């Protein structure tokens, strides 16, 4: 099966993000990957009209802490959506399963609890190369995809409020 390029999308289907405000939580584990994801999200948000002062970036130690970091954003900052960026690479132990399960479940619960978009920008890969390929490599950048998803979801929510 062909792998989707995470940075390719129809620009015409992305609404203007002017006046939207975003939080980004970045896990420091595998930071050569996650910082590249953050760079992708920043560039994409700005490309669609978000101003520098409307993008807040915070860091957590690992992907396991992304959920709580995002909850802090929801409770203490006035943001329309929060993008969670991490990278979990399969190792020799079952840590991978526990972290992936925790962050996936955590993000799902945050979406429901706060009724605002929390975007899953976590790479879960078998090895480091697969992660590099999706952090600005041959398969694009998951950070770009997460930013586009965040903009679309804020726009969707706003469409119900009009
Ligand atoms: C402990 C751990 C391991 C083994 N692997 C990863 C990983 O691949 N990606 C990641 O983001 N974090 C990893 N962590 C750290 C946990 O997310 C968490 O920070 C610690 O378990 C807290 O002590």
PDB file of C-alpha atoms and ligand atoms in Angstrom:
ATOM      1  CA  UNK A   1       0.000   0.000   0.000  1.00  0.00           C
ATOM      2  CA  UNK A   2       1.295   3.455  -0.914  1.00  0.00           C
ATOM      3  CA  UNK A   3       2.047   5.683   2.070  1.00  0.00           C
ATOM      4  CA  UNK A   4       0.247   9.010   2.109  1.00  0.00           C
ATOM      5  CA  UNK A   5       2.499  12.062   2.051  1.00  0.00           C
ATOM      6  CA  UNK A   6       1.590  13.809   5.294  1.00  0.00           C
ATOM      7  CA  UNK A   7       2.425  17.257   3.911  1.00  0.00           C
ATOM      8  CA  UNK A   8       0.249  17.013   0.824  1.00  0.00           C
ATOM      9  CA  UNK A   9      -3.242  18.456   1.077  1.00  0.00           C
ATOM     10  CA  UNK A  10      -5.678  20.522  -0.925  1.00  0.00           C
ATOM     11  CA  UNK A  11      -4.921  24.101   0.136  1.00  0.00           C
ATOM     12  CA  UNK A  12      -8.331  25.198  -1.182  1.00  0.00           C
ATOM     13  CA  UNK A  13     -10.063  23.041   1.433  1.00  0.00           C
ATOM     14  CA  UNK A  14      -8.259  24.729   4.332  1.00  0.00           C
ATOM     15  CA  UNK A  15     -10.079  27.781   5.746  1.00  0.00           C
ATOM     16  CA  UNK A  16      -8.255  30.914   6.829  1.00  0.00           C
ATOM     17  CA  UNK A  17      -6.856  30.532  10.322  1.00  0.00           C
ATOM     18  CA  UNK A  18      -6.565  34.270  10.920  1.00  0.00           C
ATOM     19  CA  UNK A  19      -7.698  35.057  14.486  1.00  0.00           C
ATOM     20  CA  UNK A  20      -7.426  31.422  15.567  1.00  0.00           C
ATOM     21  CA  UNK A  21      -5.203  30.672  18.563  1.00  0.00           C
ATOM     22  CA  UNK A  22      -3.333  27.405  19.074  1.00  0.00           C
ATOM     23  CA  UNK A  23      -1.391  25.596  21.757  1.00  0.00           C
ATOM     24  CA  UNK A  24       1.280  23.087  20.779  1.00  0.00           C
ATOM     25  CA  UNK A  25       2.620  20.537  23.275  1.00  0.00           C
ATOM     26  CA  UNK A  26       5.866  18.864  22.233  1.00  0.00           C
ATOM     27  CA  UNK A  27       7.358  15.749  23.836  1.00  0.00           C
ATOM     28  CA  UNK A  28      11.134  15.889  24.339  1.00  0.00           C
ATOM     29  CA  UNK A  29      11.718  12.144  23.843  1.00  0.00           C
ATOM     30  CA  UNK A  30      13.273  11.689  20.368  1.00  0.00           C
ATOM     31  CA  UNK A  31      13.514  15.452  20.148  1.00  0.00           C
ATOM     32  CA  UNK A  32      15.323  15.399  16.811  1.00  0.00           C
ATOM     33  CA  UNK A  33      11.990  14.036  15.516  1.00  0.00           C
ATOM     34  CA  UNK A  34       9.481  15.938  17.640  1.00  0.00           C
ATOM     35  CA  UNK A  35      11.136  19.333  17.161  1.00  0.00           C
ATOM     36  CA  UNK A  36      10.896  18.747  13.395  1.00  0.00           C
ATOM     37  CA  UNK A  37       7.186  17.990  13.851  1.00  0.00           C
ATOM     38  CA  UNK A  38       6.794  21.252  15.778  1.00  0.00           C
ATOM     39  CA  UNK A  39       8.577  23.152  13.024  1.00  0.00           C
ATOM     40  CA  UNK A  40       6.157  21.670  10.501  1.00  0.00           C
ATOM     41  CA  UNK A  41       3.126  22.678  12.580  1.00  0.00           C
ATOM     42  CA  UNK A  42       4.448  26.219  13.087  1.00  0.00           C
ATOM     43  CA  UNK A  43       5.141  26.773   9.402  1.00  0.00           C
ATOM     44  CA  UNK A  44       1.761  25.376   8.361  1.00  0.00           C
ATOM     45  CA  UNK A  45      -0.233  27.388  10.913  1.00  0.00           C
ATOM     46  CA  UNK A  46       1.512  30.596   9.830  1.00  0.00           C
ATOM     47  CA  UNK A  47       1.028  29.726   6.153  1.00  0.00           C
ATOM     48  CA  UNK A  48      -2.727  29.737   6.798  1.00  0.00           C
ATOM     49  CA  UNK A  49      -2.788  33.075   8.587  1.00  0.00           C
ATOM     50  CA  UNK A  50      -2.054  32.428  12.260  1.00  0.00           C
ATOM     51  CA  UNK A  51       0.084  35.154  13.803  1.00  0.00           C
ATOM     52  CA  UNK A  52       3.161  34.399  15.933  1.00  0.00           C
ATOM     53  CA  UNK A  53       1.520  35.624  19.133  1.00  0.00           C
ATOM     54  CA  UNK A  54      -1.383  33.240  18.610  1.00  0.00           C
ATOM     55  CA  UNK A  55       0.829  30.144  18.729  1.00  0.00           C
ATOM     56  CA  UNK A  56       1.925  29.006  22.196  1.00  0.00           C
ATOM     57  CA  UNK A  57       4.468  26.180  22.473  1.00  0.00           C
ATOM     58  CA  UNK A  58       5.176  24.147  25.627  1.00  0.00           C
ATOM     59  CA  UNK A  59       7.324  21.074  26.221  1.00  0.00           C
ATOM     60  CA  UNK A  60       6.794  17.891  28.235  1.00  0.00           C
ATOM     61  CA  UNK A  61       9.345  15.124  28.969  1.00  0.00           C
ATOM     62  CA  UNK A  62       7.718  12.321  26.957  1.00  0.00           C
ATOM     63  CA  UNK A  63       4.603  11.357  25.041  1.00  0.00           C
ATOM     64  CA  UNK A  64       3.063   9.956  28.195  1.00  0.00           C
ATOM     65  CA  UNK A  65       2.942  13.522  29.577  1.00  0.00           C
ATOM     66  CA  UNK A  66       1.326  15.040  26.456  1.00  0.00           C
ATOM     67  CA  UNK A  67      -2.193  14.571  27.797  1.00  0.00           C
ATOM     68  CA  UNK A  68      -1.611  16.492  31.007  1.00  0.00           C
ATOM     69  CA  UNK A  69       0.383  19.174  29.191  1.00  0.00           C
ATOM     70  CA  UNK A  70      -2.568  19.659  26.856  1.00  0.00           C
ATOM     71  CA  UNK A  71      -4.985  19.763  29.780  1.00  0.00           C
ATOM     72  CA  UNK A  72      -2.947  22.590  31.338  1.00  0.00           C
ATOM     73  CA  UNK A  73      -3.358  24.476  28.057  1.00  0.00           C
ATOM     74  CA  UNK A  74      -7.119  23.904  28.040  1.00  0.00           C
ATOM     75  CA  UNK A  75      -7.498  25.137  31.596  1.00  0.00           C
ATOM     76  CA  UNK A  76      -4.999  27.978  31.699  1.00  0.00           C
ATOM     77  CA  UNK A  77      -4.786  29.432  28.210  1.00  0.00           C
ATOM     78  CA  UNK A  78      -7.369  30.794  25.835  1.00  0.00           C
ATOM     79  CA  UNK A  79      -6.714  28.583  22.813  1.00  0.00           C
ATOM     80  CA  UNK A  80      -9.061  27.236  20.133  1.00  0.00           C
ATOM     81  CA  UNK A  81      -7.227  23.947  19.685  1.00  0.00           C
ATOM     82  CA  UNK A  82      -4.227  22.085  21.043  1.00  0.00           C
ATOM     83  CA  UNK A  83      -1.812  20.056  18.922  1.00  0.00           C
ATOM     84  CA  UNK A  84       0.018  17.224  20.677  1.00  0.00           C
ATOM     85  CA  UNK A  85       3.306  16.194  19.092  1.00  0.00           C
ATOM     86  CA  UNK A  86       5.310  13.138  20.075  1.00  0.00           C
ATOM     87  CA  UNK A  87       7.168  10.150  18.744  1.00  0.00           C
ATOM     88  CA  UNK A  88       6.984   6.672  20.215  1.00  0.00           C
ATOM     89  CA  UNK A  89       9.349   4.111  18.732  1.00  0.00           C
ATOM     90  CA  UNK A  90       8.926   0.390  19.275  1.00  0.00           C
ATOM     91  CA  UNK A  91      11.573  -0.949  21.631  1.00  0.00           C
ATOM     92  CA  UNK A  92      12.330  -4.297  23.238  1.00  0.00           C
ATOM     93  CA  UNK A  93       9.815  -3.932  26.047  1.00  0.00           C
ATOM     94  CA  UNK A  94       6.050  -3.327  26.153  1.00  0.00           C
ATOM     95  CA  UNK A  95       6.573   0.341  27.029  1.00  0.00           C
ATOM     96  CA  UNK A  96       5.553   1.250  23.467  1.00  0.00           C
ATOM     97  CA  UNK A  97       2.103  -0.305  23.895  1.00  0.00           C
ATOM     98  CA  UNK A  98       1.464   1.345  27.232  1.00  0.00           C
ATOM     99  CA  UNK A  99       2.513   4.826  26.076  1.00  0.00           C
ATOM    100  CA  UNK A 100       0.547   4.622  22.803  1.00  0.00           C
ATOM    101  CA  UNK A 101      -2.531   3.329  24.595  1.00  0.00           C
ATOM    102  CA  UNK A 102      -2.289   6.028  27.254  1.00  0.00           C
ATOM    103  CA  UNK A 103      -1.808   8.984  24.919  1.00  0.00           C
ATOM    104  CA  UNK A 104      -4.473   7.807  22.485  1.00  0.00           C
ATOM    105  CA  UNK A 105      -7.025   7.306  25.231  1.00  0.00           C
ATOM    106  CA  UNK A 106      -5.964  10.544  26.922  1.00  0.00           C
ATOM    107  CA  UNK A 107      -6.440  12.636  23.784  1.00  0.00           C
ATOM    108  CA  UNK A 108      -9.827  11.073  23.105  1.00  0.00           C
ATOM    109  CA  UNK A 109     -10.967  11.955  26.620  1.00  0.00           C
ATOM    110  CA  UNK A 110      -9.686  15.534  26.353  1.00  0.00           C
ATOM    111  CA  UNK A 111     -11.631  16.084  23.125  1.00  0.00           C
ATOM    112  CA  UNK A 112     -14.818  14.984  24.821  1.00  0.00           C
ATOM    113  CA  UNK A 113     -14.204  16.717  28.155  1.00  0.00           C
ATOM    114  CA  UNK A 114     -13.337  20.174  26.804  1.00  0.00           C
ATOM    115  CA  UNK A 115     -15.351  20.095  23.559  1.00  0.00           C
ATOM    116  CA  UNK A 116     -12.432  21.567  21.682  1.00  0.00           C
ATOM    117  CA  UNK A 117     -10.011  19.939  19.266  1.00  0.00           C
ATOM    118  CA  UNK A 118      -6.990  18.131  20.688  1.00  0.00           C
ATOM    119  CA  UNK A 119      -5.024  16.895  17.696  1.00  0.00           C
ATOM    120  CA  UNK A 120      -3.168  13.581  17.628  1.00  0.00           C
ATOM    121  CA  UNK A 121       0.250  14.420  16.195  1.00  0.00           C
ATOM    122  CA  UNK A 122       2.080  11.422  17.597  1.00  0.00           C
ATOM    123  CA  UNK A 123       4.217   9.191  15.413  1.00  0.00           C
ATOM    124  CA  UNK A 124       4.084   5.546  16.489  1.00  0.00           C
ATOM    125  CA  UNK A 125       6.681   3.669  14.490  1.00  0.00           C
ATOM    126  CA  UNK A 126       8.593   0.391  14.399  1.00  0.00           C
ATOM    127  CA  UNK A 127      11.954   2.117  14.063  1.00  0.00           C
ATOM    128  CA  UNK A 128      13.685   5.494  13.939  1.00  0.00           C
ATOM    129  CA  UNK A 129      13.875   5.631  10.130  1.00  0.00           C
ATOM    130  CA  UNK A 130      10.094   5.412   9.818  1.00  0.00           C
ATOM    131  CA  UNK A 131       9.835   8.363  12.190  1.00  0.00           C
ATOM    132  CA  UNK A 132      12.443  10.408  10.287  1.00  0.00           C
ATOM    133  CA  UNK A 133      10.553   9.682   7.059  1.00  0.00           C
ATOM    134  CA  UNK A 134       7.422  11.258   8.619  1.00  0.00           C
ATOM    135  CA  UNK A 135       9.070  14.233  10.309  1.00  0.00           C
ATOM    136  CA  UNK A 136       9.995  16.152   7.185  1.00  0.00           C
ATOM    137  CA  UNK A 137      11.369  13.148   5.277  1.00  0.00           C
ATOM    138  CA  UNK A 138      10.129  11.214   2.269  1.00  0.00           C
ATOM    139  CA  UNK A 139       6.627  10.791   3.664  1.00  0.00           C
ATOM    140  CA  UNK A 140       6.218  14.461   4.602  1.00  0.00           C
ATOM    141  CA  UNK A 141       5.690  15.865   8.075  1.00  0.00           C
ATOM    142  CA  UNK A 142       3.057  14.722  10.555  1.00  0.00           C
ATOM    143  CA  UNK A 143       3.305  18.209  12.106  1.00  0.00           C
ATOM    144  CA  UNK A 144       1.922  19.720   8.878  1.00  0.00           C
ATOM    145  CA  UNK A 145      -0.974  17.270   8.865  1.00  0.00           C
ATOM    146  CA  UNK A 146      -1.729  17.958  12.541  1.00  0.00           C
ATOM    147  CA  UNK A 147      -1.795  21.732  11.936  1.00  0.00           C
ATOM    148  CA  UNK A 148      -4.168  21.417   8.969  1.00  0.00           C
ATOM    149  CA  UNK A 149      -6.423  19.139  11.018  1.00  0.00           C
ATOM    150  CA  UNK A 150      -6.422  21.641  13.897  1.00  0.00           C
ATOM    151  CA  UNK A 151      -7.460  24.512  11.608  1.00  0.00           C
ATOM    152  CA  UNK A 152     -10.223  22.450  10.006  1.00  0.00           C
ATOM    153  CA  UNK A 153     -11.606  21.346  13.362  1.00  0.00           C
ATOM    154  CA  UNK A 154     -11.652  24.873  14.802  1.00  0.00           C
ATOM    155  CA  UNK A 155     -13.425  26.034  11.661  1.00  0.00           C
ATOM    156  CA  UNK A 156     -15.943  23.199  12.026  1.00  0.00           C
ATOM    157  CA  UNK A 157     -16.668  24.140  15.635  1.00  0.00           C
ATOM    158  CA  UNK A 158     -17.014  27.827  14.712  1.00  0.00           C
ATOM    159  CA  UNK A 159     -19.480  26.928  11.962  1.00  0.00           C
ATOM    160  CA  UNK A 160     -21.859  25.559  14.623  1.00  0.00           C
ATOM    161  CA  UNK A 161     -21.575  28.717  16.717  1.00  0.00           C
ATOM    162  CA  UNK A 162     -22.627  31.143  13.991  1.00  0.00           C
TER     163      UNK A 162
HETATM  164  C1  LIG B   1      10.181   5.708  28.828  1.00  0.00           C
HETATM  165  C2  LIG B   1       9.899   6.028  27.396  1.00  0.00           C
HETATM  166  C3  LIG B   1      10.235   5.098  26.389  1.00  0.00           C
HETATM  167  C4  LIG B   1      10.865   3.771  26.678  1.00  0.00           C
HETATM  168  N1  LIG B   1      10.045   5.383  25.093  1.00  0.00           N
HETATM  169  C5  LIG B   1       9.478   6.582  24.759  1.00  0.00           C
HETATM  170  C6  LIG B   1       9.249   6.890  23.401  1.00  0.00           C
HETATM  171  O1  LIG B   1       9.566   6.142  22.461  1.00  0.00           O
HETATM  172  N2  LIG B   1       8.669   8.088  23.138  1.00  0.00           N
HETATM  173  C7  LIG B   1       8.292   8.989  24.121  1.00  0.00           C
HETATM  174  O2  LIG B   1       7.752  10.047  23.794  1.00  0.00           O
HETATM  175  N3  LIG B   1       8.528   8.702  25.401  1.00  0.00           N
HETATM  176  C8  LIG B   1       9.112   7.543  25.754  1.00  0.00           C
HETATM  177  N4  LIG B   1       9.339   7.244  27.065  1.00  0.00           N
HETATM  178  C9  LIG B   1       9.050   8.276  28.093  1.00  0.00           C
HETATM  179  C10 LIG B   1       7.582   8.298  28.581  1.00  0.00           C
HETATM  180  O3  LIG B   1       6.745   8.935  27.617  1.00  0.00           O
HETATM  181  C11 LIG B   1       7.501   9.096  29.904  1.00  0.00           C
HETATM  182  O4  LIG B   1       8.076  10.374  29.730  1.00  0.00           O
HETATM  183  C12 LIG B   1       8.222   8.394  31.039  1.00  0.00           C
HETATM  184  O5  LIG B   1       7.786   7.065  31.164  1.00  0.00           O
HETATM  185  C13 LIG B   1       7.976   9.147  32.351  1.00  0.00           C
HETATM  186  O6  LIG B   1       8.854   8.708  33.274  1.00  0.00           O
END
